[in-house]
Amino acid sequence: GSQAYEQYRGETINVKEGDLFYRDGNTILSSIVSGPSTAGRLRTDTTAVLITVYGVAGVTQEEVRHHLDEIWNLIQLFSADGILEALVVETV
């Protein structure tokens, strides 16, 4: 399949060589280097969300976990009935 996608600003780009990206089976949702696609935007009919956070050397797992907890708290402000299925912090 194609490794090109439309970014939020409307520009169609190709995933850079060696970049990692997320795909939903139909389209690219986001790449690490170039960021999210328009297909990954939240809409009023959105029913599932994947949030990714990348830490750099020196950022602890606890700091990343705290950041994800803060994001979840903000999500609950506008989606109180949301369900958190998993919160995973991994190191590579």
Short mmCIF file of N, CA and C in Angstrom, two decimals:
data_model
loop_
_atom_site.label_atom_id
_atom_site.label_comp_id
_atom_site.label_asym_id
_atom_site.label_seq_id
_atom_site.Cartn_x
_atom_site.Cartn_y
_atom_site.Cartn_z
N GLY A 1 0.80 -1.19 0.00
CA GLY A 1 0.00 0.00 0.00
C GLY A 1 0.84 1.25 0.00
N SER A 2 0.20 2.36 -0.19
CA SER A 2 0.86 3.65 -0.22
C SER A 2 1.34 4.06 1.17
N GLN A 3 2.46 4.74 1.23
CA GLN A 3 2.95 5.28 2.48
C GLN A 3 2.88 6.80 2.46
N ALA A 4 1.88 7.31 1.74
CA ALA A 4 1.62 8.75 1.70
C ALA A 4 0.33 9.03 2.47
N TYR A 5 0.28 10.22 3.10
CA TYR A 5 -0.92 10.59 3.82
C TYR A 5 -1.03 12.10 3.92
N GLU A 6 -2.25 12.56 4.22
CA GLU A 6 -2.51 13.99 4.33
C GLU A 6 -2.37 14.43 5.79
N GLN A 7 -1.52 15.43 6.01
CA GLN A 7 -1.34 15.98 7.35
C GLN A 7 -2.45 16.98 7.66
N TYR A 8 -2.55 17.38 8.94
CA TYR A 8 -3.58 18.33 9.38
C TYR A 8 -3.61 19.60 8.53
N ARG A 9 -2.45 20.09 8.15
CA ARG A 9 -2.42 21.36 7.39
C ARG A 9 -2.81 21.18 5.92
N GLY A 10 -3.15 19.92 5.52
CA GLY A 10 -3.64 19.69 4.17
C GLY A 10 -2.60 19.22 3.19
N GLU A 11 -1.36 19.17 3.58
CA GLU A 11 -0.28 18.74 2.70
C GLU A 11 -0.18 17.22 2.67
N THR A 12 -0.07 16.64 1.48
CA THR A 12 0.15 15.20 1.36
C THR A 12 1.65 14.95 1.37
N ILE A 13 2.07 14.05 2.26
CA ILE A 13 3.50 13.75 2.40
C ILE A 13 3.70 12.24 2.36
N ASN A 14 4.92 11.83 2.09
CA ASN A 14 5.31 10.43 2.16
C ASN A 14 6.01 10.19 3.48
N VAL A 15 5.77 9.01 4.06
CA VAL A 15 6.48 8.64 5.28
C VAL A 15 7.97 8.59 4.97
N LYS A 16 8.75 9.22 5.81
CA LYS A 16 10.20 9.26 5.60
C LYS A 16 10.81 7.88 5.79
N GLU A 17 11.85 7.58 5.03
CA GLU A 17 12.52 6.29 5.12
C GLU A 17 12.99 6.03 6.55
N GLY A 18 12.67 4.86 7.07
CA GLY A 18 13.06 4.49 8.42
C GLY A 18 12.10 4.93 9.51
N ASP A 19 11.11 5.78 9.17
CA ASP A 19 10.14 6.26 10.16
C ASP A 19 9.16 5.14 10.49
N LEU A 20 8.67 5.14 11.71
CA LEU A 20 7.63 4.21 12.13
C LEU A 20 6.29 4.93 12.02
N PHE A 21 5.24 4.17 11.69
CA PHE A 21 3.93 4.79 11.55
C PHE A 21 2.83 3.83 11.96
N TYR A 22 1.67 4.40 12.29
CA TYR A 22 0.48 3.64 12.65
C TYR A 22 -0.48 3.66 11.48
N ARG A 23 -1.08 2.52 11.22
CA ARG A 23 -2.04 2.37 10.13
C ARG A 23 -3.26 1.64 10.68
N ASP A 24 -4.45 2.02 10.22
CA ASP A 24 -5.67 1.36 10.69
C ASP A 24 -6.19 0.32 9.72
N GLY A 25 -5.44 -0.04 8.73
CA GLY A 25 -5.89 -0.98 7.71
C GLY A 25 -6.27 -0.28 6.43
N ASN A 26 -6.71 0.98 6.54
CA ASN A 26 -7.09 1.76 5.36
C ASN A 26 -6.12 2.87 5.06
N THR A 27 -5.64 3.51 6.09
CA THR A 27 -4.82 4.70 5.89
C THR A 27 -3.83 4.85 7.03
N ILE A 28 -2.84 5.67 6.82
CA ILE A 28 -1.88 5.99 7.87
C ILE A 28 -2.52 6.98 8.83
N LEU A 29 -2.44 6.70 10.11
CA LEU A 29 -3.00 7.59 11.12
C LEU A 29 -1.98 8.57 11.64
N SER A 30 -0.71 8.14 11.73
CA SER A 30 0.33 9.01 12.26
C SER A 30 1.69 8.38 12.02
N SER A 31 2.70 9.22 11.86
CA SER A 31 4.07 8.74 11.84
C SER A 31 4.83 9.45 12.97
N ILE A 32 5.87 8.83 13.43
CA ILE A 32 6.62 9.41 14.55
C ILE A 32 7.27 10.72 14.14
N VAL A 33 7.91 10.75 12.97
CA VAL A 33 8.65 11.95 12.55
C VAL A 33 7.73 13.06 12.07
N SER A 34 6.74 12.72 11.23
CA SER A 34 5.92 13.75 10.59
C SER A 34 4.60 14.04 11.29
N GLY A 35 4.18 13.18 12.22
CA GLY A 35 2.99 13.48 12.99
C GLY A 35 1.71 12.91 12.42
N PRO A 36 0.56 13.37 12.96
CA PRO A 36 -0.73 12.78 12.64
C PRO A 36 -1.28 13.15 11.27
N SER A 37 -2.18 12.29 10.79
CA SER A 37 -2.87 12.55 9.53
C SER A 37 -4.26 13.11 9.82
N THR A 38 -4.90 13.61 8.79
CA THR A 38 -6.27 14.10 8.95
C THR A 38 -7.20 12.95 9.30
N ALA A 39 -6.87 11.73 8.89
CA ALA A 39 -7.72 10.57 9.19
C ALA A 39 -7.76 10.26 10.68
N GLY A 40 -6.77 10.73 11.42
CA GLY A 40 -6.71 10.45 12.85
C GLY A 40 -7.34 11.50 13.73
N ARG A 41 -7.98 12.48 13.14
CA ARG A 41 -8.62 13.54 13.94
C ARG A 41 -9.78 13.02 14.77
N LEU A 42 -9.96 13.61 15.94
CA LEU A 42 -11.13 13.29 16.75
C LEU A 42 -12.34 14.02 16.19
N ARG A 43 -13.47 13.31 16.12
CA ARG A 43 -14.71 13.89 15.64
C ARG A 43 -15.81 13.55 16.64
N THR A 44 -16.97 14.11 16.44
CA THR A 44 -18.07 13.85 17.37
C THR A 44 -18.49 12.39 17.37
N ASP A 45 -18.23 11.65 16.28
CA ASP A 45 -18.59 10.24 16.23
C ASP A 45 -17.41 9.31 16.52
N THR A 46 -16.32 9.85 17.02
CA THR A 46 -15.16 9.03 17.37
C THR A 46 -15.51 8.11 18.54
N THR A 47 -15.16 6.84 18.42
CA THR A 47 -15.47 5.87 19.47
C THR A 47 -14.23 5.22 20.08
N ALA A 48 -13.07 5.39 19.48
CA ALA A 48 -11.85 4.78 20.02
C ALA A 48 -10.67 5.69 19.74
N VAL A 49 -9.74 5.74 20.69
CA VAL A 49 -8.59 6.63 20.58
C VAL A 49 -7.34 5.89 21.02
N LEU A 50 -6.25 6.10 20.30
CA LEU A 50 -4.94 5.61 20.69
C LEU A 50 -4.07 6.84 20.90
N ILE A 51 -3.52 6.98 22.10
CA ILE A 51 -2.65 8.11 22.40
C ILE A 51 -1.24 7.57 22.60
N THR A 52 -0.29 8.15 21.90
CA THR A 52 1.10 7.73 22.04
C THR A 52 1.94 8.90 22.53
N VAL A 53 2.91 8.59 23.36
CA VAL A 53 3.83 9.58 23.89
C VAL A 53 5.23 9.00 23.74
N TYR A 54 6.15 9.80 23.25
CA TYR A 54 7.52 9.35 23.08
C TYR A 54 8.41 10.16 24.02
N GLY A 55 9.13 9.46 24.86
CA GLY A 55 10.06 10.12 25.77
C GLY A 55 11.47 10.04 25.23
N VAL A 56 12.28 10.97 25.59
CA VAL A 56 13.68 10.97 25.19
C VAL A 56 14.53 10.53 26.37
N ALA A 57 15.79 10.29 26.11
CA ALA A 57 16.71 9.88 27.17
C ALA A 57 16.60 10.86 28.34
N GLY A 58 16.50 10.31 29.55
CA GLY A 58 16.39 11.14 30.74
C GLY A 58 14.97 11.30 31.24
N VAL A 59 13.97 10.99 30.42
CA VAL A 59 12.58 11.04 30.84
C VAL A 59 12.24 9.66 31.42
N THR A 60 11.79 9.63 32.66
CA THR A 60 11.52 8.36 33.33
C THR A 60 10.15 7.79 32.95
N GLN A 61 9.99 6.50 33.19
CA GLN A 61 8.69 5.87 32.96
C GLN A 61 7.62 6.52 33.83
N GLU A 62 7.99 6.90 35.04
CA GLU A 62 7.04 7.55 35.94
C GLU A 62 6.57 8.89 35.39
N GLU A 63 7.48 9.65 34.78
CA GLU A 63 7.10 10.94 34.19
C GLU A 63 6.16 10.74 33.00
N VAL A 64 6.44 9.73 32.18
CA VAL A 64 5.57 9.43 31.05
C VAL A 64 4.20 8.98 31.56
N ARG A 65 4.19 8.13 32.56
CA ARG A 65 2.92 7.66 33.15
C ARG A 65 2.11 8.84 33.70
N HIS A 66 2.78 9.76 34.39
CA HIS A 66 2.11 10.94 34.93
C HIS A 66 1.50 11.77 33.79
N HIS A 67 2.24 11.94 32.72
CA HIS A 67 1.75 12.70 31.57
C HIS A 67 0.50 12.03 30.98
N LEU A 68 0.53 10.71 30.83
CA LEU A 68 -0.63 10.00 30.31
C LEU A 68 -1.82 10.11 31.26
N ASP A 69 -1.56 10.07 32.56
CA ASP A 69 -2.64 10.27 33.54
C ASP A 69 -3.26 11.66 33.40
N GLU A 70 -2.43 12.66 33.17
CA GLU A 70 -2.94 14.03 32.96
C GLU A 70 -3.82 14.10 31.71
N ILE A 71 -3.37 13.44 30.64
CA ILE A 71 -4.17 13.42 29.40
C ILE A 71 -5.51 12.76 29.67
N TRP A 72 -5.52 11.63 30.37
CA TRP A 72 -6.77 10.94 30.68
C TRP A 72 -7.70 11.83 31.51
N ASN A 73 -7.15 12.54 32.47
CA ASN A 73 -7.98 13.45 33.28
C ASN A 73 -8.62 14.53 32.42
N LEU A 74 -7.89 15.05 31.45
CA LEU A 74 -8.44 16.06 30.55
C LEU A 74 -9.53 15.47 29.65
N ILE A 75 -9.31 14.26 29.17
CA ILE A 75 -10.31 13.60 28.34
C ILE A 75 -11.61 13.43 29.10
N GLN A 76 -11.51 13.09 30.38
CA GLN A 76 -12.72 12.89 31.19
C GLN A 76 -13.53 14.16 31.37
N LEU A 77 -12.93 15.32 31.17
CA LEU A 77 -13.67 16.57 31.28
C LEU A 77 -14.75 16.69 30.21
N PHE A 78 -14.49 16.14 29.02
CA PHE A 78 -15.49 16.24 27.96
C PHE A 78 -16.06 14.88 27.57
N SER A 79 -15.56 13.80 28.17
CA SER A 79 -16.08 12.47 27.89
C SER A 79 -16.09 11.66 29.18
N ALA A 80 -16.97 12.07 30.10
CA ALA A 80 -17.01 11.46 31.43
C ALA A 80 -17.33 9.97 31.39
N ASP A 81 -18.00 9.52 30.35
CA ASP A 81 -18.35 8.11 30.26
C ASP A 81 -17.31 7.30 29.47
N GLY A 82 -16.19 7.92 29.15
CA GLY A 82 -15.13 7.22 28.44
C GLY A 82 -14.56 6.08 29.26
N ILE A 83 -14.01 5.10 28.58
CA ILE A 83 -13.43 3.93 29.23
C ILE A 83 -11.96 3.84 28.86
N LEU A 84 -11.10 3.76 29.86
CA LEU A 84 -9.67 3.57 29.63
C LEU A 84 -9.42 2.07 29.62
N GLU A 85 -9.11 1.52 28.46
CA GLU A 85 -8.92 0.07 28.34
C GLU A 85 -7.51 -0.35 28.73
N ALA A 86 -6.54 0.48 28.47
CA ALA A 86 -5.15 0.14 28.80
C ALA A 86 -4.31 1.39 28.86
N LEU A 87 -3.36 1.39 29.77
CA LEU A 87 -2.37 2.46 29.83
C LEU A 87 -1.04 1.75 30.03
N VAL A 88 -0.23 1.74 28.98
CA VAL A 88 1.00 0.97 28.97
C VAL A 88 2.17 1.92 28.73
N VAL A 89 3.19 1.79 29.56
CA VAL A 89 4.43 2.54 29.37
C VAL A 89 5.54 1.53 29.16
N GLU A 90 6.19 1.61 28.02
CA GLU A 90 7.25 0.68 27.67
C GLU A 90 8.53 1.43 27.37
N THR A 91 9.63 0.79 27.61
CA THR A 91 10.93 1.36 27.22
C THR A 91 11.52 0.48 26.12
N VAL A 92 12.25 1.12 25.25
CA VAL A 92 12.86 0.41 24.14
C VAL A 92 14.37 0.52 24.22
#
